[in-house]
Coordinates of C-alpha atoms in Angstrom, one line a residue:
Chain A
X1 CA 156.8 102.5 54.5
X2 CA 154.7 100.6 57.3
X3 CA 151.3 102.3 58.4
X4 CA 150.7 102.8 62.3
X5 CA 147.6 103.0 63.1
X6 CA 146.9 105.1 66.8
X7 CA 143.7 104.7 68.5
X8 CA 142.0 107.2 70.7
X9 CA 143.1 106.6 74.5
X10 CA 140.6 106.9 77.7
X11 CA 141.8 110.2 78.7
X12 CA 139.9 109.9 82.0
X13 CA 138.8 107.1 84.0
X14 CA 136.5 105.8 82.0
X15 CA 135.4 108.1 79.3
X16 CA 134.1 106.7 76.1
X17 CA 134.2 109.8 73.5
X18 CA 135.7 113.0 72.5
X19 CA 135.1 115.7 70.5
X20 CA 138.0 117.0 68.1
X21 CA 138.1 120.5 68.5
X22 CA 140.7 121.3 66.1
X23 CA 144.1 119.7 64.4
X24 CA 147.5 120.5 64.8
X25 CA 148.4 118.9 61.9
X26 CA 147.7 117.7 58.5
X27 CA 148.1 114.4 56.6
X28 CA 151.5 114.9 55.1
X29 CA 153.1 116.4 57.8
X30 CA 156.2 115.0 59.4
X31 CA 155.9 115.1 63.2
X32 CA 158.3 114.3 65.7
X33 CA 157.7 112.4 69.0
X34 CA 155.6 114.3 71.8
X35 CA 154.7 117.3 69.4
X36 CA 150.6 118.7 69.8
X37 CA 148.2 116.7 67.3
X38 CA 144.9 117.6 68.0
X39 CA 142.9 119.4 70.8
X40 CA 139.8 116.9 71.9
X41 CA 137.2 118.6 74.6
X42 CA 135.7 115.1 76.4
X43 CA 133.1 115.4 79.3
X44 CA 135.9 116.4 81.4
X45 CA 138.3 118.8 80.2
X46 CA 139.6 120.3 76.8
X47 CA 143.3 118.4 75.9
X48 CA 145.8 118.6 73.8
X49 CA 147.0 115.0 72.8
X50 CA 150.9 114.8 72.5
X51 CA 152.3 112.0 69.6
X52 CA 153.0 108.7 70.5
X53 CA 156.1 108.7 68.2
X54 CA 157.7 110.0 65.4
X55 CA 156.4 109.6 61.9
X56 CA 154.6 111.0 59.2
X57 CA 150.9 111.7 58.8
X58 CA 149.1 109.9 56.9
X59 CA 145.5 110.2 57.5
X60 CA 143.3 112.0 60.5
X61 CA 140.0 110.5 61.9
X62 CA 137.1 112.9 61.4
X63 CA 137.4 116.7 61.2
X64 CA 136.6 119.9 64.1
X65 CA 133.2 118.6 65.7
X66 CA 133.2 115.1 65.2
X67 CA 133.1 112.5 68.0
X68 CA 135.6 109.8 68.2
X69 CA 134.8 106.8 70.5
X70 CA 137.7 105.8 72.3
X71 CA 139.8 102.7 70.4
X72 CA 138.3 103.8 67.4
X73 CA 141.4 105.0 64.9
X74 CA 142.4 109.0 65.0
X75 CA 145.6 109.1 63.0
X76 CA 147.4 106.9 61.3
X77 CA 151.2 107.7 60.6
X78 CA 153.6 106.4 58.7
X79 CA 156.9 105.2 59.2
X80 CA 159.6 103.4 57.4
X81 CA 160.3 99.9 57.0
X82 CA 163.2 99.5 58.7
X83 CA 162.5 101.8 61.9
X84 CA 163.5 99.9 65.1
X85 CA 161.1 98.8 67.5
X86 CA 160.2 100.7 70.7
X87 CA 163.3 101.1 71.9
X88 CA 167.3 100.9 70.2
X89 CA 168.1 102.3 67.0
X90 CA 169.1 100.4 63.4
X91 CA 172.7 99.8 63.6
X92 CA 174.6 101.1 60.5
X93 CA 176.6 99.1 58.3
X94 CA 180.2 100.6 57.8
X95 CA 183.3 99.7 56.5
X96 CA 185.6 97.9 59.2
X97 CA 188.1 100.0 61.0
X98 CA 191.3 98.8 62.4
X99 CA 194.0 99.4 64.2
X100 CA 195.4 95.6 64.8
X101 CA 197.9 94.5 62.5
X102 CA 198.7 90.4 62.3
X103 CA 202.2 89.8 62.5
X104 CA 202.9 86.4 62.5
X105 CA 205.7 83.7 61.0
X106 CA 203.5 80.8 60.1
X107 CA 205.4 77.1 60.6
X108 CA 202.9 75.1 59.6
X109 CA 203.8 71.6 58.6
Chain B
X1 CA 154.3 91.0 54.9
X2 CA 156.1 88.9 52.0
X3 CA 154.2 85.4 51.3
X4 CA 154.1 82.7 48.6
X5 CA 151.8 84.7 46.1
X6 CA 154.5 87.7 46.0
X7 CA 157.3 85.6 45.0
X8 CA 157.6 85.7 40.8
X9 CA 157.9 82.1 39.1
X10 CA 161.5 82.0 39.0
X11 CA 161.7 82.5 43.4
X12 CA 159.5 79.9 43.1
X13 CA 161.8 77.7 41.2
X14 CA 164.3 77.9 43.4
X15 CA 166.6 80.9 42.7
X16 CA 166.9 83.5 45.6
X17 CA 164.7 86.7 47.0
X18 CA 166.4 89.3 48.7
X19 CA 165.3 89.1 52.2
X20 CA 166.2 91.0 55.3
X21 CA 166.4 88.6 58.4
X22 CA 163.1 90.3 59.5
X23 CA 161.1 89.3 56.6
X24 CA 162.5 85.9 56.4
X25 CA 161.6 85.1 59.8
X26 CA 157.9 87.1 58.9
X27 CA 157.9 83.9 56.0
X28 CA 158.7 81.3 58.0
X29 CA 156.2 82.2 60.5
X30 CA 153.5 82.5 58.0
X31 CA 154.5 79.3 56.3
X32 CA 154.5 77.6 59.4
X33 CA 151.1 79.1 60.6
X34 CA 149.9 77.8 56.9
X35 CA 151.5 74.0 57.0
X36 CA 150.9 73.0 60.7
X37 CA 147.0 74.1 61.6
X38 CA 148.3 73.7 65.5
X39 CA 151.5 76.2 65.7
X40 CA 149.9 79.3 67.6
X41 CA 151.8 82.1 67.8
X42 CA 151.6 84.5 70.8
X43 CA 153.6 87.4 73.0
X44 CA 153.6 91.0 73.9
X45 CA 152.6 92.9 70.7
X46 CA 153.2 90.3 68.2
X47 CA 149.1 90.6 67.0
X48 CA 148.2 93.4 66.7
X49 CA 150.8 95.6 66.4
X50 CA 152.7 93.0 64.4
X51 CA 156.1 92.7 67.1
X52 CA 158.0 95.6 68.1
X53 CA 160.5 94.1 65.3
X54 CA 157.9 93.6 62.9
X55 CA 158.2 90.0 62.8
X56 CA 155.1 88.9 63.0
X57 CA 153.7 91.8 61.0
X58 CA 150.8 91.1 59.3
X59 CA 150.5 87.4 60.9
X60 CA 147.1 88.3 62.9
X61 CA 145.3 89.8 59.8
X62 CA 146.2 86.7 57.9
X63 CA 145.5 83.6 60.0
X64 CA 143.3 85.6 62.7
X65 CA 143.3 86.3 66.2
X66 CA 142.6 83.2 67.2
X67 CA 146.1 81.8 66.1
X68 CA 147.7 84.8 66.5
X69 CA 147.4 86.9 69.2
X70 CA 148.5 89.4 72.0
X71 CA 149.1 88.3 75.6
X72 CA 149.4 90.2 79.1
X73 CA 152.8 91.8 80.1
X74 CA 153.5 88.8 81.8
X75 CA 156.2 86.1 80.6
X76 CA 155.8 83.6 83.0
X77 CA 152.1 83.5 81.5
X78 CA 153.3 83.4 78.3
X79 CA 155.6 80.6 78.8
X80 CA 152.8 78.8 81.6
X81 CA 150.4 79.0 78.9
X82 CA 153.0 77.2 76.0
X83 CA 152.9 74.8 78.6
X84 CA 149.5 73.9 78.5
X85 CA 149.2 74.2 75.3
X86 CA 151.8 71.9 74.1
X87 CA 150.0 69.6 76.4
X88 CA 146.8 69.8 74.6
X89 CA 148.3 68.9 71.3
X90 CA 149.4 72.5 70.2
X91 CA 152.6 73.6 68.5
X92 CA 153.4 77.0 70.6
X93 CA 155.6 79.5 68.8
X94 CA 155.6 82.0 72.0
X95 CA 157.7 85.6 72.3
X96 CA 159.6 86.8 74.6
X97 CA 159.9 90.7 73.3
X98 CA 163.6 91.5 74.8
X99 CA 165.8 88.8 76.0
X100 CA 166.4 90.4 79.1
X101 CA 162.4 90.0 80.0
X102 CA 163.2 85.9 79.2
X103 CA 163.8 85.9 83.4
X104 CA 160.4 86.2 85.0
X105 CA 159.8 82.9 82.7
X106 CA 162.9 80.8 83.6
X107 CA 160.8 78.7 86.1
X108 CA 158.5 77.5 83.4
X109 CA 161.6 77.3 80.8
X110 CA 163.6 75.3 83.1
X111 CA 161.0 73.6 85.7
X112 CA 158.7 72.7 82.6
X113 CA 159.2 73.2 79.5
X114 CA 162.9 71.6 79.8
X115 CA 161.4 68.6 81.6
X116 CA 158.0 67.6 81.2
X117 CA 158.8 65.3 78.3
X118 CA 161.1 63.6 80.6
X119 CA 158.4 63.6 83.5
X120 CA 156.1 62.2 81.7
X121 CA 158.0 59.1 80.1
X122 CA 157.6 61.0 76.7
X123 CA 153.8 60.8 77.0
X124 CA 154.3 64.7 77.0
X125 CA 156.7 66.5 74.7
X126 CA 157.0 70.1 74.8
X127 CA 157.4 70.8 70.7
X128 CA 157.6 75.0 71.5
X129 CA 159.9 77.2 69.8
X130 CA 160.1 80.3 71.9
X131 CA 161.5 83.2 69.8
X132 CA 163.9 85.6 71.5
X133 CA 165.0 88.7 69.7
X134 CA 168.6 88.3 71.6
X135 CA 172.2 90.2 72.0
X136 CA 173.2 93.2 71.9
X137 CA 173.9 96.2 69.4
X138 CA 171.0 98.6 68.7
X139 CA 172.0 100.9 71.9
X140 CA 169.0 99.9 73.6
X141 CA 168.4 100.1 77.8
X142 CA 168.9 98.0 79.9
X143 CA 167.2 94.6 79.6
X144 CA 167.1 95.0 76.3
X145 CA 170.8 93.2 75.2
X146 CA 170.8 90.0 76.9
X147 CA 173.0 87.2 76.3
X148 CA 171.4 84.2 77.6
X149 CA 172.4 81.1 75.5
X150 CA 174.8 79.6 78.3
X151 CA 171.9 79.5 80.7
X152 CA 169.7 77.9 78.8
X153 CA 172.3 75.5 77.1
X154 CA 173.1 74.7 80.1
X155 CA 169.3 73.3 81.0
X156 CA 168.7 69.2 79.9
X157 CA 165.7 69.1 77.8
X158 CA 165.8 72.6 76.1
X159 CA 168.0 73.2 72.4
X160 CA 169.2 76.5 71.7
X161 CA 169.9 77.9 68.2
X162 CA 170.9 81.2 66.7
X163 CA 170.8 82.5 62.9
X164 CA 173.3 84.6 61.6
X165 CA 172.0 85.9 58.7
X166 CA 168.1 85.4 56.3
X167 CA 169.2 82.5 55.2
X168 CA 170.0 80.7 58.4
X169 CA 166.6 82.5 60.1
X170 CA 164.2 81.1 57.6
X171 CA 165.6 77.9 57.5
X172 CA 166.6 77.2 60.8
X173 CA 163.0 78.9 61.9
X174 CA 160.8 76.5 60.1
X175 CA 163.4 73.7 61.1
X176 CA 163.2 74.6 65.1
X177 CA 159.1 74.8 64.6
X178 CA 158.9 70.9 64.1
X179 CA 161.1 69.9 66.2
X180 CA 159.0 67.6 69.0
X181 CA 161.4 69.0 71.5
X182 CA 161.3 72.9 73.0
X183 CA 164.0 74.8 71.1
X184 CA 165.0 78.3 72.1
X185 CA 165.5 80.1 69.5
X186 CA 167.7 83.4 69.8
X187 CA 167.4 85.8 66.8
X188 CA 170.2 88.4 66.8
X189 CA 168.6 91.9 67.0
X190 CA 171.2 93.6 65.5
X191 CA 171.1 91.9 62.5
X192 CA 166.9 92.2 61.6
X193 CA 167.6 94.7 59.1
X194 CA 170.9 93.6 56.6
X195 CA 169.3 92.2 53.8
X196 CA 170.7 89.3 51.7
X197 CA 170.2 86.9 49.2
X198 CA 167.8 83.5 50.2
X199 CA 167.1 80.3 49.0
X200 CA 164.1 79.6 50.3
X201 CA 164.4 75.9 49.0
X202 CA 167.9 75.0 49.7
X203 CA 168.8 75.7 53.1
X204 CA 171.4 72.9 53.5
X205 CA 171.3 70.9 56.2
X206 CA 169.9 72.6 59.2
X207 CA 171.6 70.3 61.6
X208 CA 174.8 71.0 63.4
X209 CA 177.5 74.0 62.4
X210 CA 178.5 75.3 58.8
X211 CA 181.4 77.0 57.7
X212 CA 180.3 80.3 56.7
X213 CA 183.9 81.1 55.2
X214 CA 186.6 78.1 54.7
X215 CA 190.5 78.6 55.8
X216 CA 193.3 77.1 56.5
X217 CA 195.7 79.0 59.4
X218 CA 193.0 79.4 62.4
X219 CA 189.6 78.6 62.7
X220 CA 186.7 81.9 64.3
X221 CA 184.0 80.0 66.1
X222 CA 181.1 82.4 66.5
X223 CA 177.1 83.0 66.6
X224 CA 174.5 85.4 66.2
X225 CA 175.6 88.9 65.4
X226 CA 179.1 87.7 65.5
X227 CA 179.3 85.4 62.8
X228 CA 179.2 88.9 60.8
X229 CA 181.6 90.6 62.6
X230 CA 184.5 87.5 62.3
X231 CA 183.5 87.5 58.3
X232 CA 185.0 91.0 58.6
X233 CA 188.0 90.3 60.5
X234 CA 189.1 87.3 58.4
X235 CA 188.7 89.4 55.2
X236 CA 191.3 92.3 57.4
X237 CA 193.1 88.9 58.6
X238 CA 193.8 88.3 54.8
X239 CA 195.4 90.9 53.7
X240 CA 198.0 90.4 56.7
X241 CA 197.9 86.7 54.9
X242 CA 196.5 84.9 57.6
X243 CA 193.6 82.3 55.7
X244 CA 190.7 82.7 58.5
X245 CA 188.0 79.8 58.3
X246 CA 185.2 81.4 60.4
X247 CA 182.5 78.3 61.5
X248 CA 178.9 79.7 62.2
X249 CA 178.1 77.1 65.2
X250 CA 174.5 77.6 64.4
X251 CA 173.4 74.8 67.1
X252 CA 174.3 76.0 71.1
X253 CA 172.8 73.1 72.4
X254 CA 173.1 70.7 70.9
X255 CA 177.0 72.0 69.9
X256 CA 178.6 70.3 66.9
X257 CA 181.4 68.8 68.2
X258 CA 182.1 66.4 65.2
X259 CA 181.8 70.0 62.9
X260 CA 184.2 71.7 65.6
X261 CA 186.7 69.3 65.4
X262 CA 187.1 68.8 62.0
X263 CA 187.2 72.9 61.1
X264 CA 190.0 72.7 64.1
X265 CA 192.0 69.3 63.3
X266 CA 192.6 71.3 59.6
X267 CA 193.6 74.9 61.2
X268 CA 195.4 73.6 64.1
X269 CA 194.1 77.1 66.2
X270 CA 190.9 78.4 67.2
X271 CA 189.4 81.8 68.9
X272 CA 186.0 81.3 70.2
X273 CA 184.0 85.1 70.0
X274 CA 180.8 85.6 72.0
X275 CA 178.8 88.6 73.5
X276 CA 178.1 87.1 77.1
X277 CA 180.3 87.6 79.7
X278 CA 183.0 85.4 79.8
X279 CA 182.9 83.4 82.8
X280 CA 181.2 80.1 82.2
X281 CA 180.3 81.2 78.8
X282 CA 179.6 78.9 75.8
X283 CA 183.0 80.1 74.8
X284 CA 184.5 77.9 77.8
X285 CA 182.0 74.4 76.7
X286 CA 183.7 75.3 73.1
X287 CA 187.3 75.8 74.1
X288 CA 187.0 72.6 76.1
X289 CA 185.3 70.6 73.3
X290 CA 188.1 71.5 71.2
X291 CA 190.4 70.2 73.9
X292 CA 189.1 67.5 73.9
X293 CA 188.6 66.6 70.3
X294 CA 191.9 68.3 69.0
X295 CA 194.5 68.1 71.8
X296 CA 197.1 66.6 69.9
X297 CA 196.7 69.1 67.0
X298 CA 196.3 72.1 68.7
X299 CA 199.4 74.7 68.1
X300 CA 198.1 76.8 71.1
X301 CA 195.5 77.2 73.7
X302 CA 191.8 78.1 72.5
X303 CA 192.0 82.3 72.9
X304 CA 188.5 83.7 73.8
X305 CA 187.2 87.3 73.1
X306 CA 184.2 87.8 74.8
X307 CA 181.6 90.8 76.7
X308 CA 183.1 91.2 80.0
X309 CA 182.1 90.0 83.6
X310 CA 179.7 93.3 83.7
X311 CA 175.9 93.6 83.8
X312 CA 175.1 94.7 79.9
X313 CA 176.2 98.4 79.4
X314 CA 173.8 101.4 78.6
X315 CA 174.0 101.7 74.6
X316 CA 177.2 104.3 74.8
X317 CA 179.5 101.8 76.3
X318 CA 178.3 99.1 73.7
X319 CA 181.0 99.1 71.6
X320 CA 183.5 98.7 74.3
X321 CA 181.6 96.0 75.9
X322 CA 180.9 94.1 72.7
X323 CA 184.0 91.9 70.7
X324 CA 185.5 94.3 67.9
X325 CA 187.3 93.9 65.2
X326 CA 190.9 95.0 67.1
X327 CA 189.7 92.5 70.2
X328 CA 189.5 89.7 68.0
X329 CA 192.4 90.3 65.9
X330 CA 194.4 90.7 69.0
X331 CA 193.0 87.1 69.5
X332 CA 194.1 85.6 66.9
X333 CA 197.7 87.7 67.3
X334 CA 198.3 86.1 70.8
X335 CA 197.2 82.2 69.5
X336 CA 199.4 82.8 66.3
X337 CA 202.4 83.8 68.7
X338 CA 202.0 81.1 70.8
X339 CA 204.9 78.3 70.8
X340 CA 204.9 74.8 72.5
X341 CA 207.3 74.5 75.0

């Protein structure tokens, strides 16, 4: 299992700082790619912050009132070892299939 | 990350670690990084986030930002910058993250890198290894499944290697990184994640090609990701009794003819599999090599089974595109058929 580690973003033009207004979820949980984490009011608006990926939680940044400077860590999740990378998938490893038989008379020397 | 201090005393003495090609790489780096205080390594998310293949993971943390670290999203700056580098004394180990995003970079790759030690009256070689996570088979988009080892073989000045499996991708990998000359170095995505057995002291000779299975009736010539794949069919090929020698040609540029020659003056046939397309593929430099080299020998023409003459297809078409296990066998079918005359 490989730790991620997944900063707060500027979620303005140039904002430094949110506030976490509440989580969505809790270290251990198992979320999935683009589900709600956590609700974060900044000088601008209140947003909800969609996950960067798929993974399980492993540990939240600071609880409902606290102020995370952005690029400081807010989540880290975890993911297995042999996860591909940003993009493709892990190919399987299966048995051969065929359909090709060899049929040949061999006259070597 | 996987580094001299985890290995028990008996790894260290020589018997093997189970490695995926992932982690051996993610050794060799590190070893490299710890024997040579000028190899730099640098690319697109190979610091911080430790390669979007994990390569490099845990790299930055151990030899520090300065040696290791995270460049623009631009390749032709990556490669411009190995460049300079090499010409201040340094030992580049650059990324390109997805072969496909090698292209933006062929002007320093070919214009430079291939021929500024030959510009310069050898006053400055270009000792870079650029590391490309290559070929196809993970279903990724499009750029993402390139197959460019015929473009750059075909460039004077630059080598071009490819591991098949841990073994071959530690060795080779530490091999390629003190080389004085630039060396392209084309690790097969699909393959990051099978694990297997590694001597991390006896690698063999990393020169030239090795026989990866030895046989007598027809010889597979393959690289990369396929190497695997023909290990398959000659184990099908067997039970139809047909004794398959597959040879791992390891080296694209330089190719081995002398190792060529010698698998094909014992089997008398050959099939050449590759993923690139197959006009003016390394499959056609191999068949001819074999001409040359085995003429007299041959039984029948050198069959190839290759990708097609088609952009890379989108991940559901992959396993049509790429050479299966019926493809090739149909290869070695028509060469077995073939008669003189």
């Amino acid at each position: 299992m490989a730790e991620l580690s997944f900063p707060l973003p500027d979620l303005g033009e140039g904002l430094i700082e949110a506030t976490i207004l509440e989580w969505l979820v809790a270290e251990g949980d198992q979320v999935e790619r683009n589900q709600p984490l956590v609700e974060v009011e900044t000088t601008k608006s209140a947003v909800e912050l969609p996950s960067p990926q798929t993974g399980t939680v492993v540990r939240v940044h600071g609880g409902a009132g606290d102020v995370i400077k952005v690029g400081d860590p807010l989540i880290v999740f975890g993911v297995p070892d042999d996860t591909a990378g940003i993009v493709g998938t892990v190919p399987q490893e299966q048995a051969p299939k065929r359909r090709v038989r060899l049929n040949a008379v061999l006259d070597d020397d | 990350m996987l580094d001299a201090t985890t290995l028990n005393p008996a790894q260290e003495r020589g018997a093997t670690v189970e490695l995926s090609m992932q982690a051996a790489l993610n050794l060799a780096l590190a070893e490299t990084l710890d024997e040579d205080p000028k190899a730099l390594i640098f690319g697109e998310d190979v610091g911080r986030l430790g390669g979007v293949f994990r390569v490099t993971d845990g790299l930055q943390e151990r030899f520090g930002a300065t040696r290791v670290f995270d460049t623009p999203l631009a390749e032709s700056g990556i490669l411009g910058m190995s460049v300079g580098l090499a010409m201040a004394g340094f030992h580049p180990i650059p990324e390109v993250q997805f072969d496909g995003f090698a292209y933006p970079a062929v002007n320093q790759i070919i214009c430079q890198i291939g021929r500024m030690n030959y510009r310069s009256r050898g006053t400055l070689p270009m000792p870079i290894t650029l590391r490309v996570p290559s070929f196809g088979g993970i279903r990724a988009p499009e750029h993402h499944g390139e197959s460019l080892e015929a473009m750059f073989a075909h460039v004077p000045g630059l080598k071009v290697v490819s591991p098949s499996d841990p073994q071959q991708a530690y060795h080779l990998l530490k091999y390629a990184a003190q080389r004085p000359d630039p060396v392209i170095f084309m690790e097969p995505k699909s393959r990051y994640w099978q694990k297997a057995q590694v001597n991390l002291h006896d690698g063999g000779t990393p020169e030239g090609a090795r026989v990866a299975r030895p046989g007598r009736h027809l010889t597979l010539i393959a690289w990369g990701a396929m190497v695997s794949r023909c290990l398959q069919v000659a184990e099908l090929a067997e039970e139809d009794g047909i004794d398959v020698e597959v040879l791992d040609l390891r080296w694209l540029k330089p190719i081995d003819a002398e190792g060529l020659a010698a698998s094909v003056a014992k089997t008398r046939r050959a099939v050449v599999v590759h993923e690139g397309p197959r006009t003016s593929g390394l499959g056609a430099e191999v068949a001819a090599l074999v001409t040359e080299e085995c003429f007299n020998t041959l039984k029948a023409p050198v069959e190839r089974v290759t990708g097609f003459d088609v952009p890379y297809p989108s991940g559901d078409l992959e396993d049509e595109y790429l050479p299966g296990i019926d493809r090739i066998l149909f290869g070695i079918q028509r060469v077995l058929e073939h008669r003189r005359g």
